[in-house]
Short mmCIF file of C-alpha atoms in Angstrom, two decimals:
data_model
loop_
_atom_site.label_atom_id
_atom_site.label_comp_id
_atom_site.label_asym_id
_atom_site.label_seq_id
_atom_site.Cartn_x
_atom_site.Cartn_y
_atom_site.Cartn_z
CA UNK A 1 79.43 93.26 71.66
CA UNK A 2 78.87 96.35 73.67
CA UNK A 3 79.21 94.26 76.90
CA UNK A 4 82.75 93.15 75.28
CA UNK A 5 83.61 96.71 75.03
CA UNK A 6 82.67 97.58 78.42
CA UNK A 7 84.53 94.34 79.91
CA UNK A 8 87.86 95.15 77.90
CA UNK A 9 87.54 99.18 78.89
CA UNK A 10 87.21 97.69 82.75
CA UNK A 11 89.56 95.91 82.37
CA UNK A 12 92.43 98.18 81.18
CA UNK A 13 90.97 100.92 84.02
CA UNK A 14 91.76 98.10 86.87
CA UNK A 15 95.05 96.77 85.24
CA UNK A 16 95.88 100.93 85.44
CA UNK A 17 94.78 101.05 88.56
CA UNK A 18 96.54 97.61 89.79
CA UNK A 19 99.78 98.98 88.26
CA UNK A 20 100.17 102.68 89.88
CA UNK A 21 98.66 101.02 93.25
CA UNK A 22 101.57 98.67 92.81
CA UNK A 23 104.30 101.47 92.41
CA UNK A 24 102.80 103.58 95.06
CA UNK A 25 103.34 100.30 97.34
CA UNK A 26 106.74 99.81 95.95
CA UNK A 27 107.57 103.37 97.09
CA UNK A 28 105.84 103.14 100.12
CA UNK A 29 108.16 101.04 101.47
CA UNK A 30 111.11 103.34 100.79
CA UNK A 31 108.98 106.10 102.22
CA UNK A 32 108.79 104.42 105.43
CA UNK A 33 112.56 103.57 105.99
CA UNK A 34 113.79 107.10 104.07
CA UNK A 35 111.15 108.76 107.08
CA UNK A 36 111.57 105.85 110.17
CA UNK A 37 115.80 106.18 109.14
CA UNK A 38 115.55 110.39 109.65
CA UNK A 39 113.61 109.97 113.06
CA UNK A 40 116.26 107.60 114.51
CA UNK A 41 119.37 109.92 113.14
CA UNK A 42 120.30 107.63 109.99
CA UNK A 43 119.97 108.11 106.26
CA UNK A 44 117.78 105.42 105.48
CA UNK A 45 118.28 103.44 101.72
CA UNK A 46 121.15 105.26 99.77
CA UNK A 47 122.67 102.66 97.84
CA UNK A 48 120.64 101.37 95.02
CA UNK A 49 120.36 104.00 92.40
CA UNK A 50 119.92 107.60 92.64
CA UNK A 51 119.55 108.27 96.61
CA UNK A 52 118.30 105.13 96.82
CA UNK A 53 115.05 105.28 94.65
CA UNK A 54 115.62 101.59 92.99
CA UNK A 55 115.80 99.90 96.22
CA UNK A 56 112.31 98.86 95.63
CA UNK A 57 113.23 97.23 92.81
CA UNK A 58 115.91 95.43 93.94
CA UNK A 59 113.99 94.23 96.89
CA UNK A 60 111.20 92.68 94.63
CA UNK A 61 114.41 91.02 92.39
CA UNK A 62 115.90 89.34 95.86
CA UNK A 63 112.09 88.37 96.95
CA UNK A 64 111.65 86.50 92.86
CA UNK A 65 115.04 84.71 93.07
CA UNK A 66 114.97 83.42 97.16
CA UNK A 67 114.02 80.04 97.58
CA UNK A 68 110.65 79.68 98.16
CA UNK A 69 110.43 77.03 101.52
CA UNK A 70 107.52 74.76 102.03
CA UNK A 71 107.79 73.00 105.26
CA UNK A 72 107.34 69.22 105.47
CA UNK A 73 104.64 69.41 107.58
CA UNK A 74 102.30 71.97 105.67
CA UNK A 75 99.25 71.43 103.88
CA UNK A 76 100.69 72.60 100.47
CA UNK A 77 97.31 73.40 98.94
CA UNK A 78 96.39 75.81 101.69
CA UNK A 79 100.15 77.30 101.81
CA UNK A 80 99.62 78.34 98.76
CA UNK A 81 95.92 79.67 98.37
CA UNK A 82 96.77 81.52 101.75
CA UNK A 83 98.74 84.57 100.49
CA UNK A 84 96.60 84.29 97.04
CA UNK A 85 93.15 84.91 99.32
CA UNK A 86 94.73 87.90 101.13
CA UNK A 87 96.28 89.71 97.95
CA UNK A 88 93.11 89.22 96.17
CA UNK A 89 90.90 90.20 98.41
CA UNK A 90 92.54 93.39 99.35
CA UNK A 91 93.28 94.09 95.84
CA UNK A 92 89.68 93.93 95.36
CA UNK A 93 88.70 96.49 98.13
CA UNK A 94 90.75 98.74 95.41
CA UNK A 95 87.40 98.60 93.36
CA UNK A 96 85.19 100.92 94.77
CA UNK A 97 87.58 103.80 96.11
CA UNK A 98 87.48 106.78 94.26
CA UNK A 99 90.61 108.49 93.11
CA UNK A 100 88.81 111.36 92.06
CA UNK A 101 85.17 112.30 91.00
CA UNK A 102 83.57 109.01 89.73
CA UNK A 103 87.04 107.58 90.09
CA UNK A 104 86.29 104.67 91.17
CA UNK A 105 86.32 101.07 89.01
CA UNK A 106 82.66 100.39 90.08
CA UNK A 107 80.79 103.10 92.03
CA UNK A 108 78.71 100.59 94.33
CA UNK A 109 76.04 102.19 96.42
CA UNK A 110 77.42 100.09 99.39
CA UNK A 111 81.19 100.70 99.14
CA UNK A 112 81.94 101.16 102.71
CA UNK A 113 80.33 97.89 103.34
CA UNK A 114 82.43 96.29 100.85
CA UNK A 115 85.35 97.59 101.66
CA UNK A 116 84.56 95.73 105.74
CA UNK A 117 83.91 92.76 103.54
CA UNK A 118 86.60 92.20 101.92
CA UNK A 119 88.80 93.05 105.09
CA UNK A 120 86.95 90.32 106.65
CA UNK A 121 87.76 88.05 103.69
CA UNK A 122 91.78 88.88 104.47
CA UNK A 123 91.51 87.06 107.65
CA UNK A 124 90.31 83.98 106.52
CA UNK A 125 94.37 84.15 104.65
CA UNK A 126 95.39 84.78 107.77
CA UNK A 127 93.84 82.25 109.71
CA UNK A 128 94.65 79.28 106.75
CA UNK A 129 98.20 80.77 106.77
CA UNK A 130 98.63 79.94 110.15
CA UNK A 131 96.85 76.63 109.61
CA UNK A 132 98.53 75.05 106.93
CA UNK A 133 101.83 76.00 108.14
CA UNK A 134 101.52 73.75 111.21
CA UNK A 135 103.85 75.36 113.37
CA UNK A 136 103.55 76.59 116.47
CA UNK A 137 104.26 80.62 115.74
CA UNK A 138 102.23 80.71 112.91
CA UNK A 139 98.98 78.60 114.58
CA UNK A 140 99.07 81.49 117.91
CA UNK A 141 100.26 84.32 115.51
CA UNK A 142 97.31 84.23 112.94
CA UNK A 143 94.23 83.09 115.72
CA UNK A 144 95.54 86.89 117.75
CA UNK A 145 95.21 88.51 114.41
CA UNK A 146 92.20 87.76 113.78
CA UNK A 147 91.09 88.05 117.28
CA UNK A 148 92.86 91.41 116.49
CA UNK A 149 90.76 92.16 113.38
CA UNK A 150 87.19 91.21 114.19
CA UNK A 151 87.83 93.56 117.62
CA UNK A 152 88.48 96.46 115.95
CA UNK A 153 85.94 95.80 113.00
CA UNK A 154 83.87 96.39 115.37
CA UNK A 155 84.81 99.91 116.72
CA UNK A 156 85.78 101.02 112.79
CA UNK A 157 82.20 100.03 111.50
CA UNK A 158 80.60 101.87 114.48
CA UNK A 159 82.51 105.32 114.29
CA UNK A 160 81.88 105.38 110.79
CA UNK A 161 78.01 105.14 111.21
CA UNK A 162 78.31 108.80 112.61
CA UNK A 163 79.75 109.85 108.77
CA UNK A 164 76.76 108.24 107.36
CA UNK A 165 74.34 109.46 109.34
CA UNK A 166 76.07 113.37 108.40
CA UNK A 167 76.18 112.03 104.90
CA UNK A 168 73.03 110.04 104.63
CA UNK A 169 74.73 107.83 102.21
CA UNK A 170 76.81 105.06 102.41
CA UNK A 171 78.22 105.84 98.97
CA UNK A 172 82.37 107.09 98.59
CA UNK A 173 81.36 109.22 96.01
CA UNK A 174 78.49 110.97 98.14
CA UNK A 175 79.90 110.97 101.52
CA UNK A 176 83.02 112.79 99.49
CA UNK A 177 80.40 115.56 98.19
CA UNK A 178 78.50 116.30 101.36
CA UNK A 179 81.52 117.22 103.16
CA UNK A 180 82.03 120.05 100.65
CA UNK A 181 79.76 122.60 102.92
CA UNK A 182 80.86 121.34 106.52
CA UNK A 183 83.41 122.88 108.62
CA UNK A 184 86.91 123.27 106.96
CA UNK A 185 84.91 120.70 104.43
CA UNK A 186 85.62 117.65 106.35
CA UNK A 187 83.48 115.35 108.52
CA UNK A 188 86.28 115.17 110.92
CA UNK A 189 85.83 118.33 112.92
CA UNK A 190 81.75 117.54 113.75
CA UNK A 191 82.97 113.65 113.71
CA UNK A 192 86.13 114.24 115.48
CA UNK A 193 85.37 111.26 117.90
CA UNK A 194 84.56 108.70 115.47
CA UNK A 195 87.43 110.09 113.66
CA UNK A 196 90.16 109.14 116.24
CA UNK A 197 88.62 106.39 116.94
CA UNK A 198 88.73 105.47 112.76
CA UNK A 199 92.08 106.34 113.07
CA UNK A 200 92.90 104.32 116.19
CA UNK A 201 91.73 101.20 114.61
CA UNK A 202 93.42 101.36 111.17
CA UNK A 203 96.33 101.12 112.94
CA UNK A 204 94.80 97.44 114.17
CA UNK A 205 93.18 96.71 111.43
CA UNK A 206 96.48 96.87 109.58
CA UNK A 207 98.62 95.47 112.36
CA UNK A 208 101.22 98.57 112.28
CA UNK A 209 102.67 99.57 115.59
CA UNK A 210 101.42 100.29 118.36
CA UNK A 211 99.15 97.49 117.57
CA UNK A 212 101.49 94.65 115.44
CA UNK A 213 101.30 91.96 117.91
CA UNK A 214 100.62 89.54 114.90
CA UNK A 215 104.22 89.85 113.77
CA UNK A 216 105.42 91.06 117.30
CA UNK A 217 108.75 89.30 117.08
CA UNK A 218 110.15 88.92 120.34
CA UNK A 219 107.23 86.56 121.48
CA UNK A 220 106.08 84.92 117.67
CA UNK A 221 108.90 85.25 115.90
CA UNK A 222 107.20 86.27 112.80
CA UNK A 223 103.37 85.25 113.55
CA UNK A 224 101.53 83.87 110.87
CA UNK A 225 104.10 84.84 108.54
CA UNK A 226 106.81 82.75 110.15
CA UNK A 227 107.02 79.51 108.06
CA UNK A 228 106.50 81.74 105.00
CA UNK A 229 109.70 83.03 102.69
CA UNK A 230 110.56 84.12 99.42
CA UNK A 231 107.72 85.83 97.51
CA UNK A 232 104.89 84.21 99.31
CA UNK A 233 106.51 86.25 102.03
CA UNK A 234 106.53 89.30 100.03
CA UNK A 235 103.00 89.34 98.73
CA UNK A 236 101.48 89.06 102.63
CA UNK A 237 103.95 92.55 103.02
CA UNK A 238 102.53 93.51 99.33
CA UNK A 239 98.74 93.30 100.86
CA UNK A 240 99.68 94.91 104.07
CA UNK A 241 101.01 97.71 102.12
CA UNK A 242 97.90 97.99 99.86
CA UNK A 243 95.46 98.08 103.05
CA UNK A 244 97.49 100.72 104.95
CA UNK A 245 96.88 102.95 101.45
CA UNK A 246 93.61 101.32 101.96
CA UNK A 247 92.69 102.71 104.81
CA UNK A 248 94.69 105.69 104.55
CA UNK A 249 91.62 106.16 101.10
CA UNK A 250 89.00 105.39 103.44
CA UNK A 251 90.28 108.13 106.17
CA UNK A 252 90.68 110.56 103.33
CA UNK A 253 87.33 109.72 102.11
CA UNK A 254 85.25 109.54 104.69
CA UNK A 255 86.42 112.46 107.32
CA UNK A 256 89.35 114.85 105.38
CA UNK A 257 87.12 115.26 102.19
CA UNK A 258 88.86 113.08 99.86
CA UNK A 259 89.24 114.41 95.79
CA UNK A 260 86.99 117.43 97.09
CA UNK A 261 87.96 121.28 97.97
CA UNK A 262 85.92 122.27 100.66
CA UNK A 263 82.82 124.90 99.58
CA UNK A 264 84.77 127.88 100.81
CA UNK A 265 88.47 127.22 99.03
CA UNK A 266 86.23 126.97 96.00
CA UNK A 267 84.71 130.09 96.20
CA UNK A 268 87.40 131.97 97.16
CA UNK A 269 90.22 130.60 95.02
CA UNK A 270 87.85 129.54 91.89
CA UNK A 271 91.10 128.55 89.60
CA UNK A 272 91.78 125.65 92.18
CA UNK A 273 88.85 124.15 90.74
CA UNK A 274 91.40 123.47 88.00
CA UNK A 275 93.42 121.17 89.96
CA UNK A 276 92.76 117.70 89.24
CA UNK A 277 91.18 115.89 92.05
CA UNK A 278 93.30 113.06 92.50
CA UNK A 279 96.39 115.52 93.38
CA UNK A 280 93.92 116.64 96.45
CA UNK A 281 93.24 112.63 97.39
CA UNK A 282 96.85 111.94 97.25
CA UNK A 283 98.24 114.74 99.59
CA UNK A 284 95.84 113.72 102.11
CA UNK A 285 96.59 109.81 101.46
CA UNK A 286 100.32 110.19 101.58
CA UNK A 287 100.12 112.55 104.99
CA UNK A 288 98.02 109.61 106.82
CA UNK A 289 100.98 107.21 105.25
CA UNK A 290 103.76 110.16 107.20
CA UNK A 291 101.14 109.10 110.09
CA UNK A 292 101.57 106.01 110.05
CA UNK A 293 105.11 105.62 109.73
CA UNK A 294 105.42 108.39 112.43
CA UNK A 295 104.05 106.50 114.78
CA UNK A 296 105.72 103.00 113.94
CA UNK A 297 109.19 105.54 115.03
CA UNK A 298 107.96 106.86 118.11
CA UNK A 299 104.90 104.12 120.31
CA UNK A 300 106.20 101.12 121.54
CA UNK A 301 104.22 97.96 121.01
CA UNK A 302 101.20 97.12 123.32
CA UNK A 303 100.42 93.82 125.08
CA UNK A 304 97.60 91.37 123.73
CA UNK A 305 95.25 92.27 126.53
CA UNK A 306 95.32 95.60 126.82
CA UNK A 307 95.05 95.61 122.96
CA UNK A 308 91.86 93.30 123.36
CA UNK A 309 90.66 95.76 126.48
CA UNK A 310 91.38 99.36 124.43
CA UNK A 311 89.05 97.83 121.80
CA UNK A 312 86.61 96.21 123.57
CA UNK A 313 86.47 98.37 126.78
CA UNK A 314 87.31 101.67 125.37
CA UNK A 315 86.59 102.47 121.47
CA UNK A 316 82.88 100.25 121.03
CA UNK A 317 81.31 102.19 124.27
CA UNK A 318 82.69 105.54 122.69
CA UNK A 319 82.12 105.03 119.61
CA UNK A 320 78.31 104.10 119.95
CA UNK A 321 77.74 107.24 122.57
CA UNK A 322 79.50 109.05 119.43
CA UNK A 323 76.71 107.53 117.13
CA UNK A 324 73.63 108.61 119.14
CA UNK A 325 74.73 111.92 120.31
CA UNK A 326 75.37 112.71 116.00
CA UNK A 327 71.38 111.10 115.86
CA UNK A 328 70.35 113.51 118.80
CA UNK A 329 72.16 116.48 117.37
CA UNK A 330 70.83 116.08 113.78
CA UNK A 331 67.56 115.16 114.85
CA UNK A 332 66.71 118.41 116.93
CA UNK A 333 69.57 120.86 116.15
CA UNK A 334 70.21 121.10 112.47
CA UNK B 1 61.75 93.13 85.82
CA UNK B 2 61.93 90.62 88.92
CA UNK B 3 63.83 87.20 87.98
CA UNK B 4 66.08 88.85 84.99
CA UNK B 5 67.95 90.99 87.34
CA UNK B 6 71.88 91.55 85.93
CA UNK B 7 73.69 92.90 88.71
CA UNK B 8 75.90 95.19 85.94
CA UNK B 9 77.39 97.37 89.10
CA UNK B 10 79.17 94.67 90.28
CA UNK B 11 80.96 93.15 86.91
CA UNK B 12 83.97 95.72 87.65
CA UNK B 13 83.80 94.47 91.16
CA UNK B 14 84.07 90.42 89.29
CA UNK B 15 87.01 91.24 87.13
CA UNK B 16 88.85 93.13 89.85
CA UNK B 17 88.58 90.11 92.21
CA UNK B 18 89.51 88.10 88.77
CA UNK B 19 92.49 90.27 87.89
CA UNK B 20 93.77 90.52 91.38
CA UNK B 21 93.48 86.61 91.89
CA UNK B 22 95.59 86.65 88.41
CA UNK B 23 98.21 88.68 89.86
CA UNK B 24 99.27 86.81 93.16
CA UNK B 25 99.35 83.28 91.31
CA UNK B 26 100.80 84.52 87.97
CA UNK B 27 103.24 86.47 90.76
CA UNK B 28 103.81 82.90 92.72
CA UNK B 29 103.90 81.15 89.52
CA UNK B 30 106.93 83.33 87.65
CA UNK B 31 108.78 83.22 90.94
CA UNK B 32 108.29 79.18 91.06
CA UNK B 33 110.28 79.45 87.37
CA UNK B 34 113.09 81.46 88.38
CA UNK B 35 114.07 80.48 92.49
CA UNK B 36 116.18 77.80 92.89
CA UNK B 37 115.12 75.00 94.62
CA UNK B 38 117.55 72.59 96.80
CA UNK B 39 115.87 71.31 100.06
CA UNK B 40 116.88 69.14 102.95
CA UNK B 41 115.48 67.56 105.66
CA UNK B 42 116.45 70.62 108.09
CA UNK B 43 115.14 73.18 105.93
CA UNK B 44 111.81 71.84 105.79
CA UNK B 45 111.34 71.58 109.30
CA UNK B 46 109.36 73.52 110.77
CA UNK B 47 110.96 76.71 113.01
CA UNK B 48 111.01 76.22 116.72
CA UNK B 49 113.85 78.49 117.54
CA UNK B 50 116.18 76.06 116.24
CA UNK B 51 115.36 73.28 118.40
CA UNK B 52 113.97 70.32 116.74
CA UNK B 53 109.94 70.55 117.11
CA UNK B 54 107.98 69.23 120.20
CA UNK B 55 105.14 68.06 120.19
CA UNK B 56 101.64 68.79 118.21
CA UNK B 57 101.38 72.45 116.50
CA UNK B 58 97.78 72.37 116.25
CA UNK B 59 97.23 72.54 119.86
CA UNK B 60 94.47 73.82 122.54
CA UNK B 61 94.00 77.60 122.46
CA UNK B 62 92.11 79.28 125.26
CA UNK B 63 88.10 79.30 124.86
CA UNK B 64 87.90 83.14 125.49
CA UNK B 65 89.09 83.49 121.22
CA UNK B 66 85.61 81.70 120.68
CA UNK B 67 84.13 84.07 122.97
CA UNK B 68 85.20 87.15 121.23
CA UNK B 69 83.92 85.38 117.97
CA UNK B 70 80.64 85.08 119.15
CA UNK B 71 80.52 88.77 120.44
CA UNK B 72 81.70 89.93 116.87
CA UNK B 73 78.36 88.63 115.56
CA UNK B 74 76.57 90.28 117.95
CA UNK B 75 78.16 93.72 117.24
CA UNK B 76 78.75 93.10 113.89
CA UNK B 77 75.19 92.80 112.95
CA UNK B 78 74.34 95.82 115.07
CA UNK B 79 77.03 97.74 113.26
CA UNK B 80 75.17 96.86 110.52
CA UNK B 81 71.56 97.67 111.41
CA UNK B 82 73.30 100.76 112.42
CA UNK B 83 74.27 101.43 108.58
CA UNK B 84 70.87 101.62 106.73
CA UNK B 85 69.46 103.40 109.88
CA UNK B 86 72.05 106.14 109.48
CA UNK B 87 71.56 106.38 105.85
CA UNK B 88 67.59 106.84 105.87
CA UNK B 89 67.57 109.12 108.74
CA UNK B 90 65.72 111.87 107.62
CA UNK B 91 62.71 109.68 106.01
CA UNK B 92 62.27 107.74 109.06
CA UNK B 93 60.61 110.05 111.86
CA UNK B 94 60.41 109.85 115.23
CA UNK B 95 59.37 105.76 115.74
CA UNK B 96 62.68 105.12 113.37
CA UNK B 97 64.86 107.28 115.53
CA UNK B 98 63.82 105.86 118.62
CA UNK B 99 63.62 102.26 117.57
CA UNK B 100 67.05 102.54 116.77
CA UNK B 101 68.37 104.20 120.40
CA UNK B 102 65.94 101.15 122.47
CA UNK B 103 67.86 98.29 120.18
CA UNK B 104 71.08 99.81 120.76
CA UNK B 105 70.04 99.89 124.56
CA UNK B 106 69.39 95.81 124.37
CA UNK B 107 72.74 95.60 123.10
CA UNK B 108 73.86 98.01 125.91
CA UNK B 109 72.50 95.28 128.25
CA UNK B 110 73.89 92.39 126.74
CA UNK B 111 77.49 94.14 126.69
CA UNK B 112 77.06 95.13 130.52
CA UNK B 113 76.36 91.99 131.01
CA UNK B 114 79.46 90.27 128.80
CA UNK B 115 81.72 93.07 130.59
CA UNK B 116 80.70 91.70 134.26
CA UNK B 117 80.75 87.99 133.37
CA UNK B 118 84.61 88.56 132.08
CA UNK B 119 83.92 87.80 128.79
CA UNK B 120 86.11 90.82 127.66
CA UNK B 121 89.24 90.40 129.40
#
């Protein structure tokens, strides 16, 4: 009975938590073309309600009533389980963020780990997207993205070694707390290395520009996505949406302090205390997302090798020199 | 107790992965009720740019994608040694610390080593 209890209080906490992630993503998108529209001199989304603010809506109505194609030629079992895998499994990464203190739907002691996991889970929907389509596009598209992906696993899971070693935990909820007392309470100052390099491959981990070569469409048409329309199409854009805010949580997290004031604020300003946490997470969420869509208006796109070399070449040697320099530092200087 | 072990941390984890699987097919399955649905021949071929399709999709890809695989492992796993290392750094000592900086020189090897032989280009 009491396990009933628990099980029915979970899960009303994840369908909250499913349902203001989903708005957020709704309104992400009209973020990004109200913010890439004022960088190029337009207006971005005006006609659909007030300023534009139901154009989400309307774009999930068009993506429910387009005919849904499935080529000929495709495995129809696997063209469907393909955008299922990836939507569930990044939905699932959802599970161990937290929003605020103890926010999070289950507060593993490993949540870093299982947030990599489930990332790596996303690209077997890639890869069986590609494959059941049997086309051309989608075959080349999804084996570069996850030649994309595992690269810059890689360089992500190293440069975030340094913020456990700082935070001797690989807990959210810890590594949140022990930034309280660092610099400007954030790992990234001390971490700033590992912190670009964090930052450098979100932006590949998600396939956004500079680094969207997946879905670069003047050489594979769509990539992996290119046999795929109606709202199979729109749930692979749904779960590309939820990993940017993904990562954009794990950034906040892990280097900017997440839910958390740093030490001194506190002190100073005790009333701020107040403030719920979440409003703190959000602001520093939401200015990664600017970030992000900042950079999609302003870096053109690279090529496949030099993605493959800036990876390989460039953030694994740094971000492992970053590693043991933190271990010499904390061993003998602090 | 050994054997009896009930994971309880990770039944959120269960019904998350349970709700979100929910979502994207109840999400397929009301769209599959309310799109209309008139193919032909030409729409259900697959897209070559409009041309009609040559040849086999599934074809050769170069062997350097298997390459890059196999160095994932390799860094994978150290990224992961790396992880419980970091976290019980200060109970470890001295012989922890440096066991930790000679592995990650053997991988420092093996990476030279991949880097001259080409295997990252």
């Amino acid at each position: 009975m009491e396990l009933l209890v628990t099980i029915a209080k979970t899960v009303l906490y994840v369908a909250a938590v499913f349902g203001v992630t989903l708005l957020h993503v709704a309104y992400a998108t009209y973020f990004e073309r109200k913010v890439i529209g004022r960088m190029q001199g337009r207006i971005g989304p005006v006609e659909v309600g007030f300023r534009g603010l139901l154009q989400p809506f309307a774009d999930m109505v068009k993506s429910l009533f387009k005919e849904d194609i499935i080529p000929a030629a495709a495995d129809r079992t696997l063209f469907f389980l393909a955008p299922v895998i990836v939507v569930a499994s990044v939905m699932t990464s959802l599970a161990v963020i937290p929003f605020f203190n103890n926010g999070a739907i289950a507060n593993l002691n490993v949540g870093v780990l299982f947030i990599f996991a489930m990332a790596s889970l996303a690209v077997y929907g890639i890869i069986v997207a590609g494959w059941s389509s049997n086309s051309k596009y989608s075959f080349f598209g999804s084996i570069r993205s996850a030649a994309q992906v595992i690269s810059y696993e890689i360089a992500m899971g190293i440069s975030l070694a340094g913020v456990f070693l700082m935070a001797g935990s690989v807990n959210l909820n810890d590594i949140v707390l022990a930034q309280r007392e660092q610099p400007l309470g954030m790992f990234a100052v001390l971490q700033i290395v590992g912190f670009v390099v964090f930052v450098i491959s979100a932006f590949a981990e998600t396939n956004r520009t500079p680094f969207d070569l997946p879905e670069a469409e003047t050489e594979l048409v769509a990539g992996y996505l290119t046999e795929y329309s109606g709202f199979r199409y729109a749930l692979f854009f749904l779960a590309e949406y939820i990993s940017m805010y993904i990562m954009a949580a794990l950034i906040a997290l892990c280097y900017l302090g997440g839910w958390a004031l740093p030490g001194f604020v506190t002190r100073a300003l005790p009333f701020l205390e107040q403030v719920p946490g979440i409003i703190w997470f959000l602001i520093k969420v939401y200015a990664f997302m600017f970030f992000y869509f900042w950079v999609r208006a302003t870096l053109p796109r690279y090529r496949f090798d030099q993605l493959m070399a800036i990876g390989w070449k460039i953030l694994i040697p740094v971000s492992v020199v970053n590693i043991v320099i933190t271990a010499f530092v904390k061993r003998w200087l602090m | 107790m050994p054997g009896s072990y009930i994971p309880s941390e990770y039944l959120p984890v269960f019904i998350t992965l349970v709700l979100g699987t929910c979502f994207a097919v109840g999400a397929l399955v009301l769209g599959e009720l309310l799109r209309p649905r008139r193919p032909y021949a030409e729409k259900l071929s697959i897209y070559e740019s409009g041309n009609i399709p040559v040849g086999e999709p599934r074809t050769r890809f170069d062997v350097r994608f298997y390459v890059i695989g196999m160095l994932f492992v390799v860094f994978d796993v150290e990224a992961v040694f790396l992880y419980p290392w970091a976290v019980a750094f200060g109970n470890i000592g001295l012989l922890g610390f440096w066991s930790m900086i000679f592995f990650l020189a053997i991988i420092l090897v093996g990476y030279l080593y991949d880097w001259k032989k080409g295997a990252l280009e």
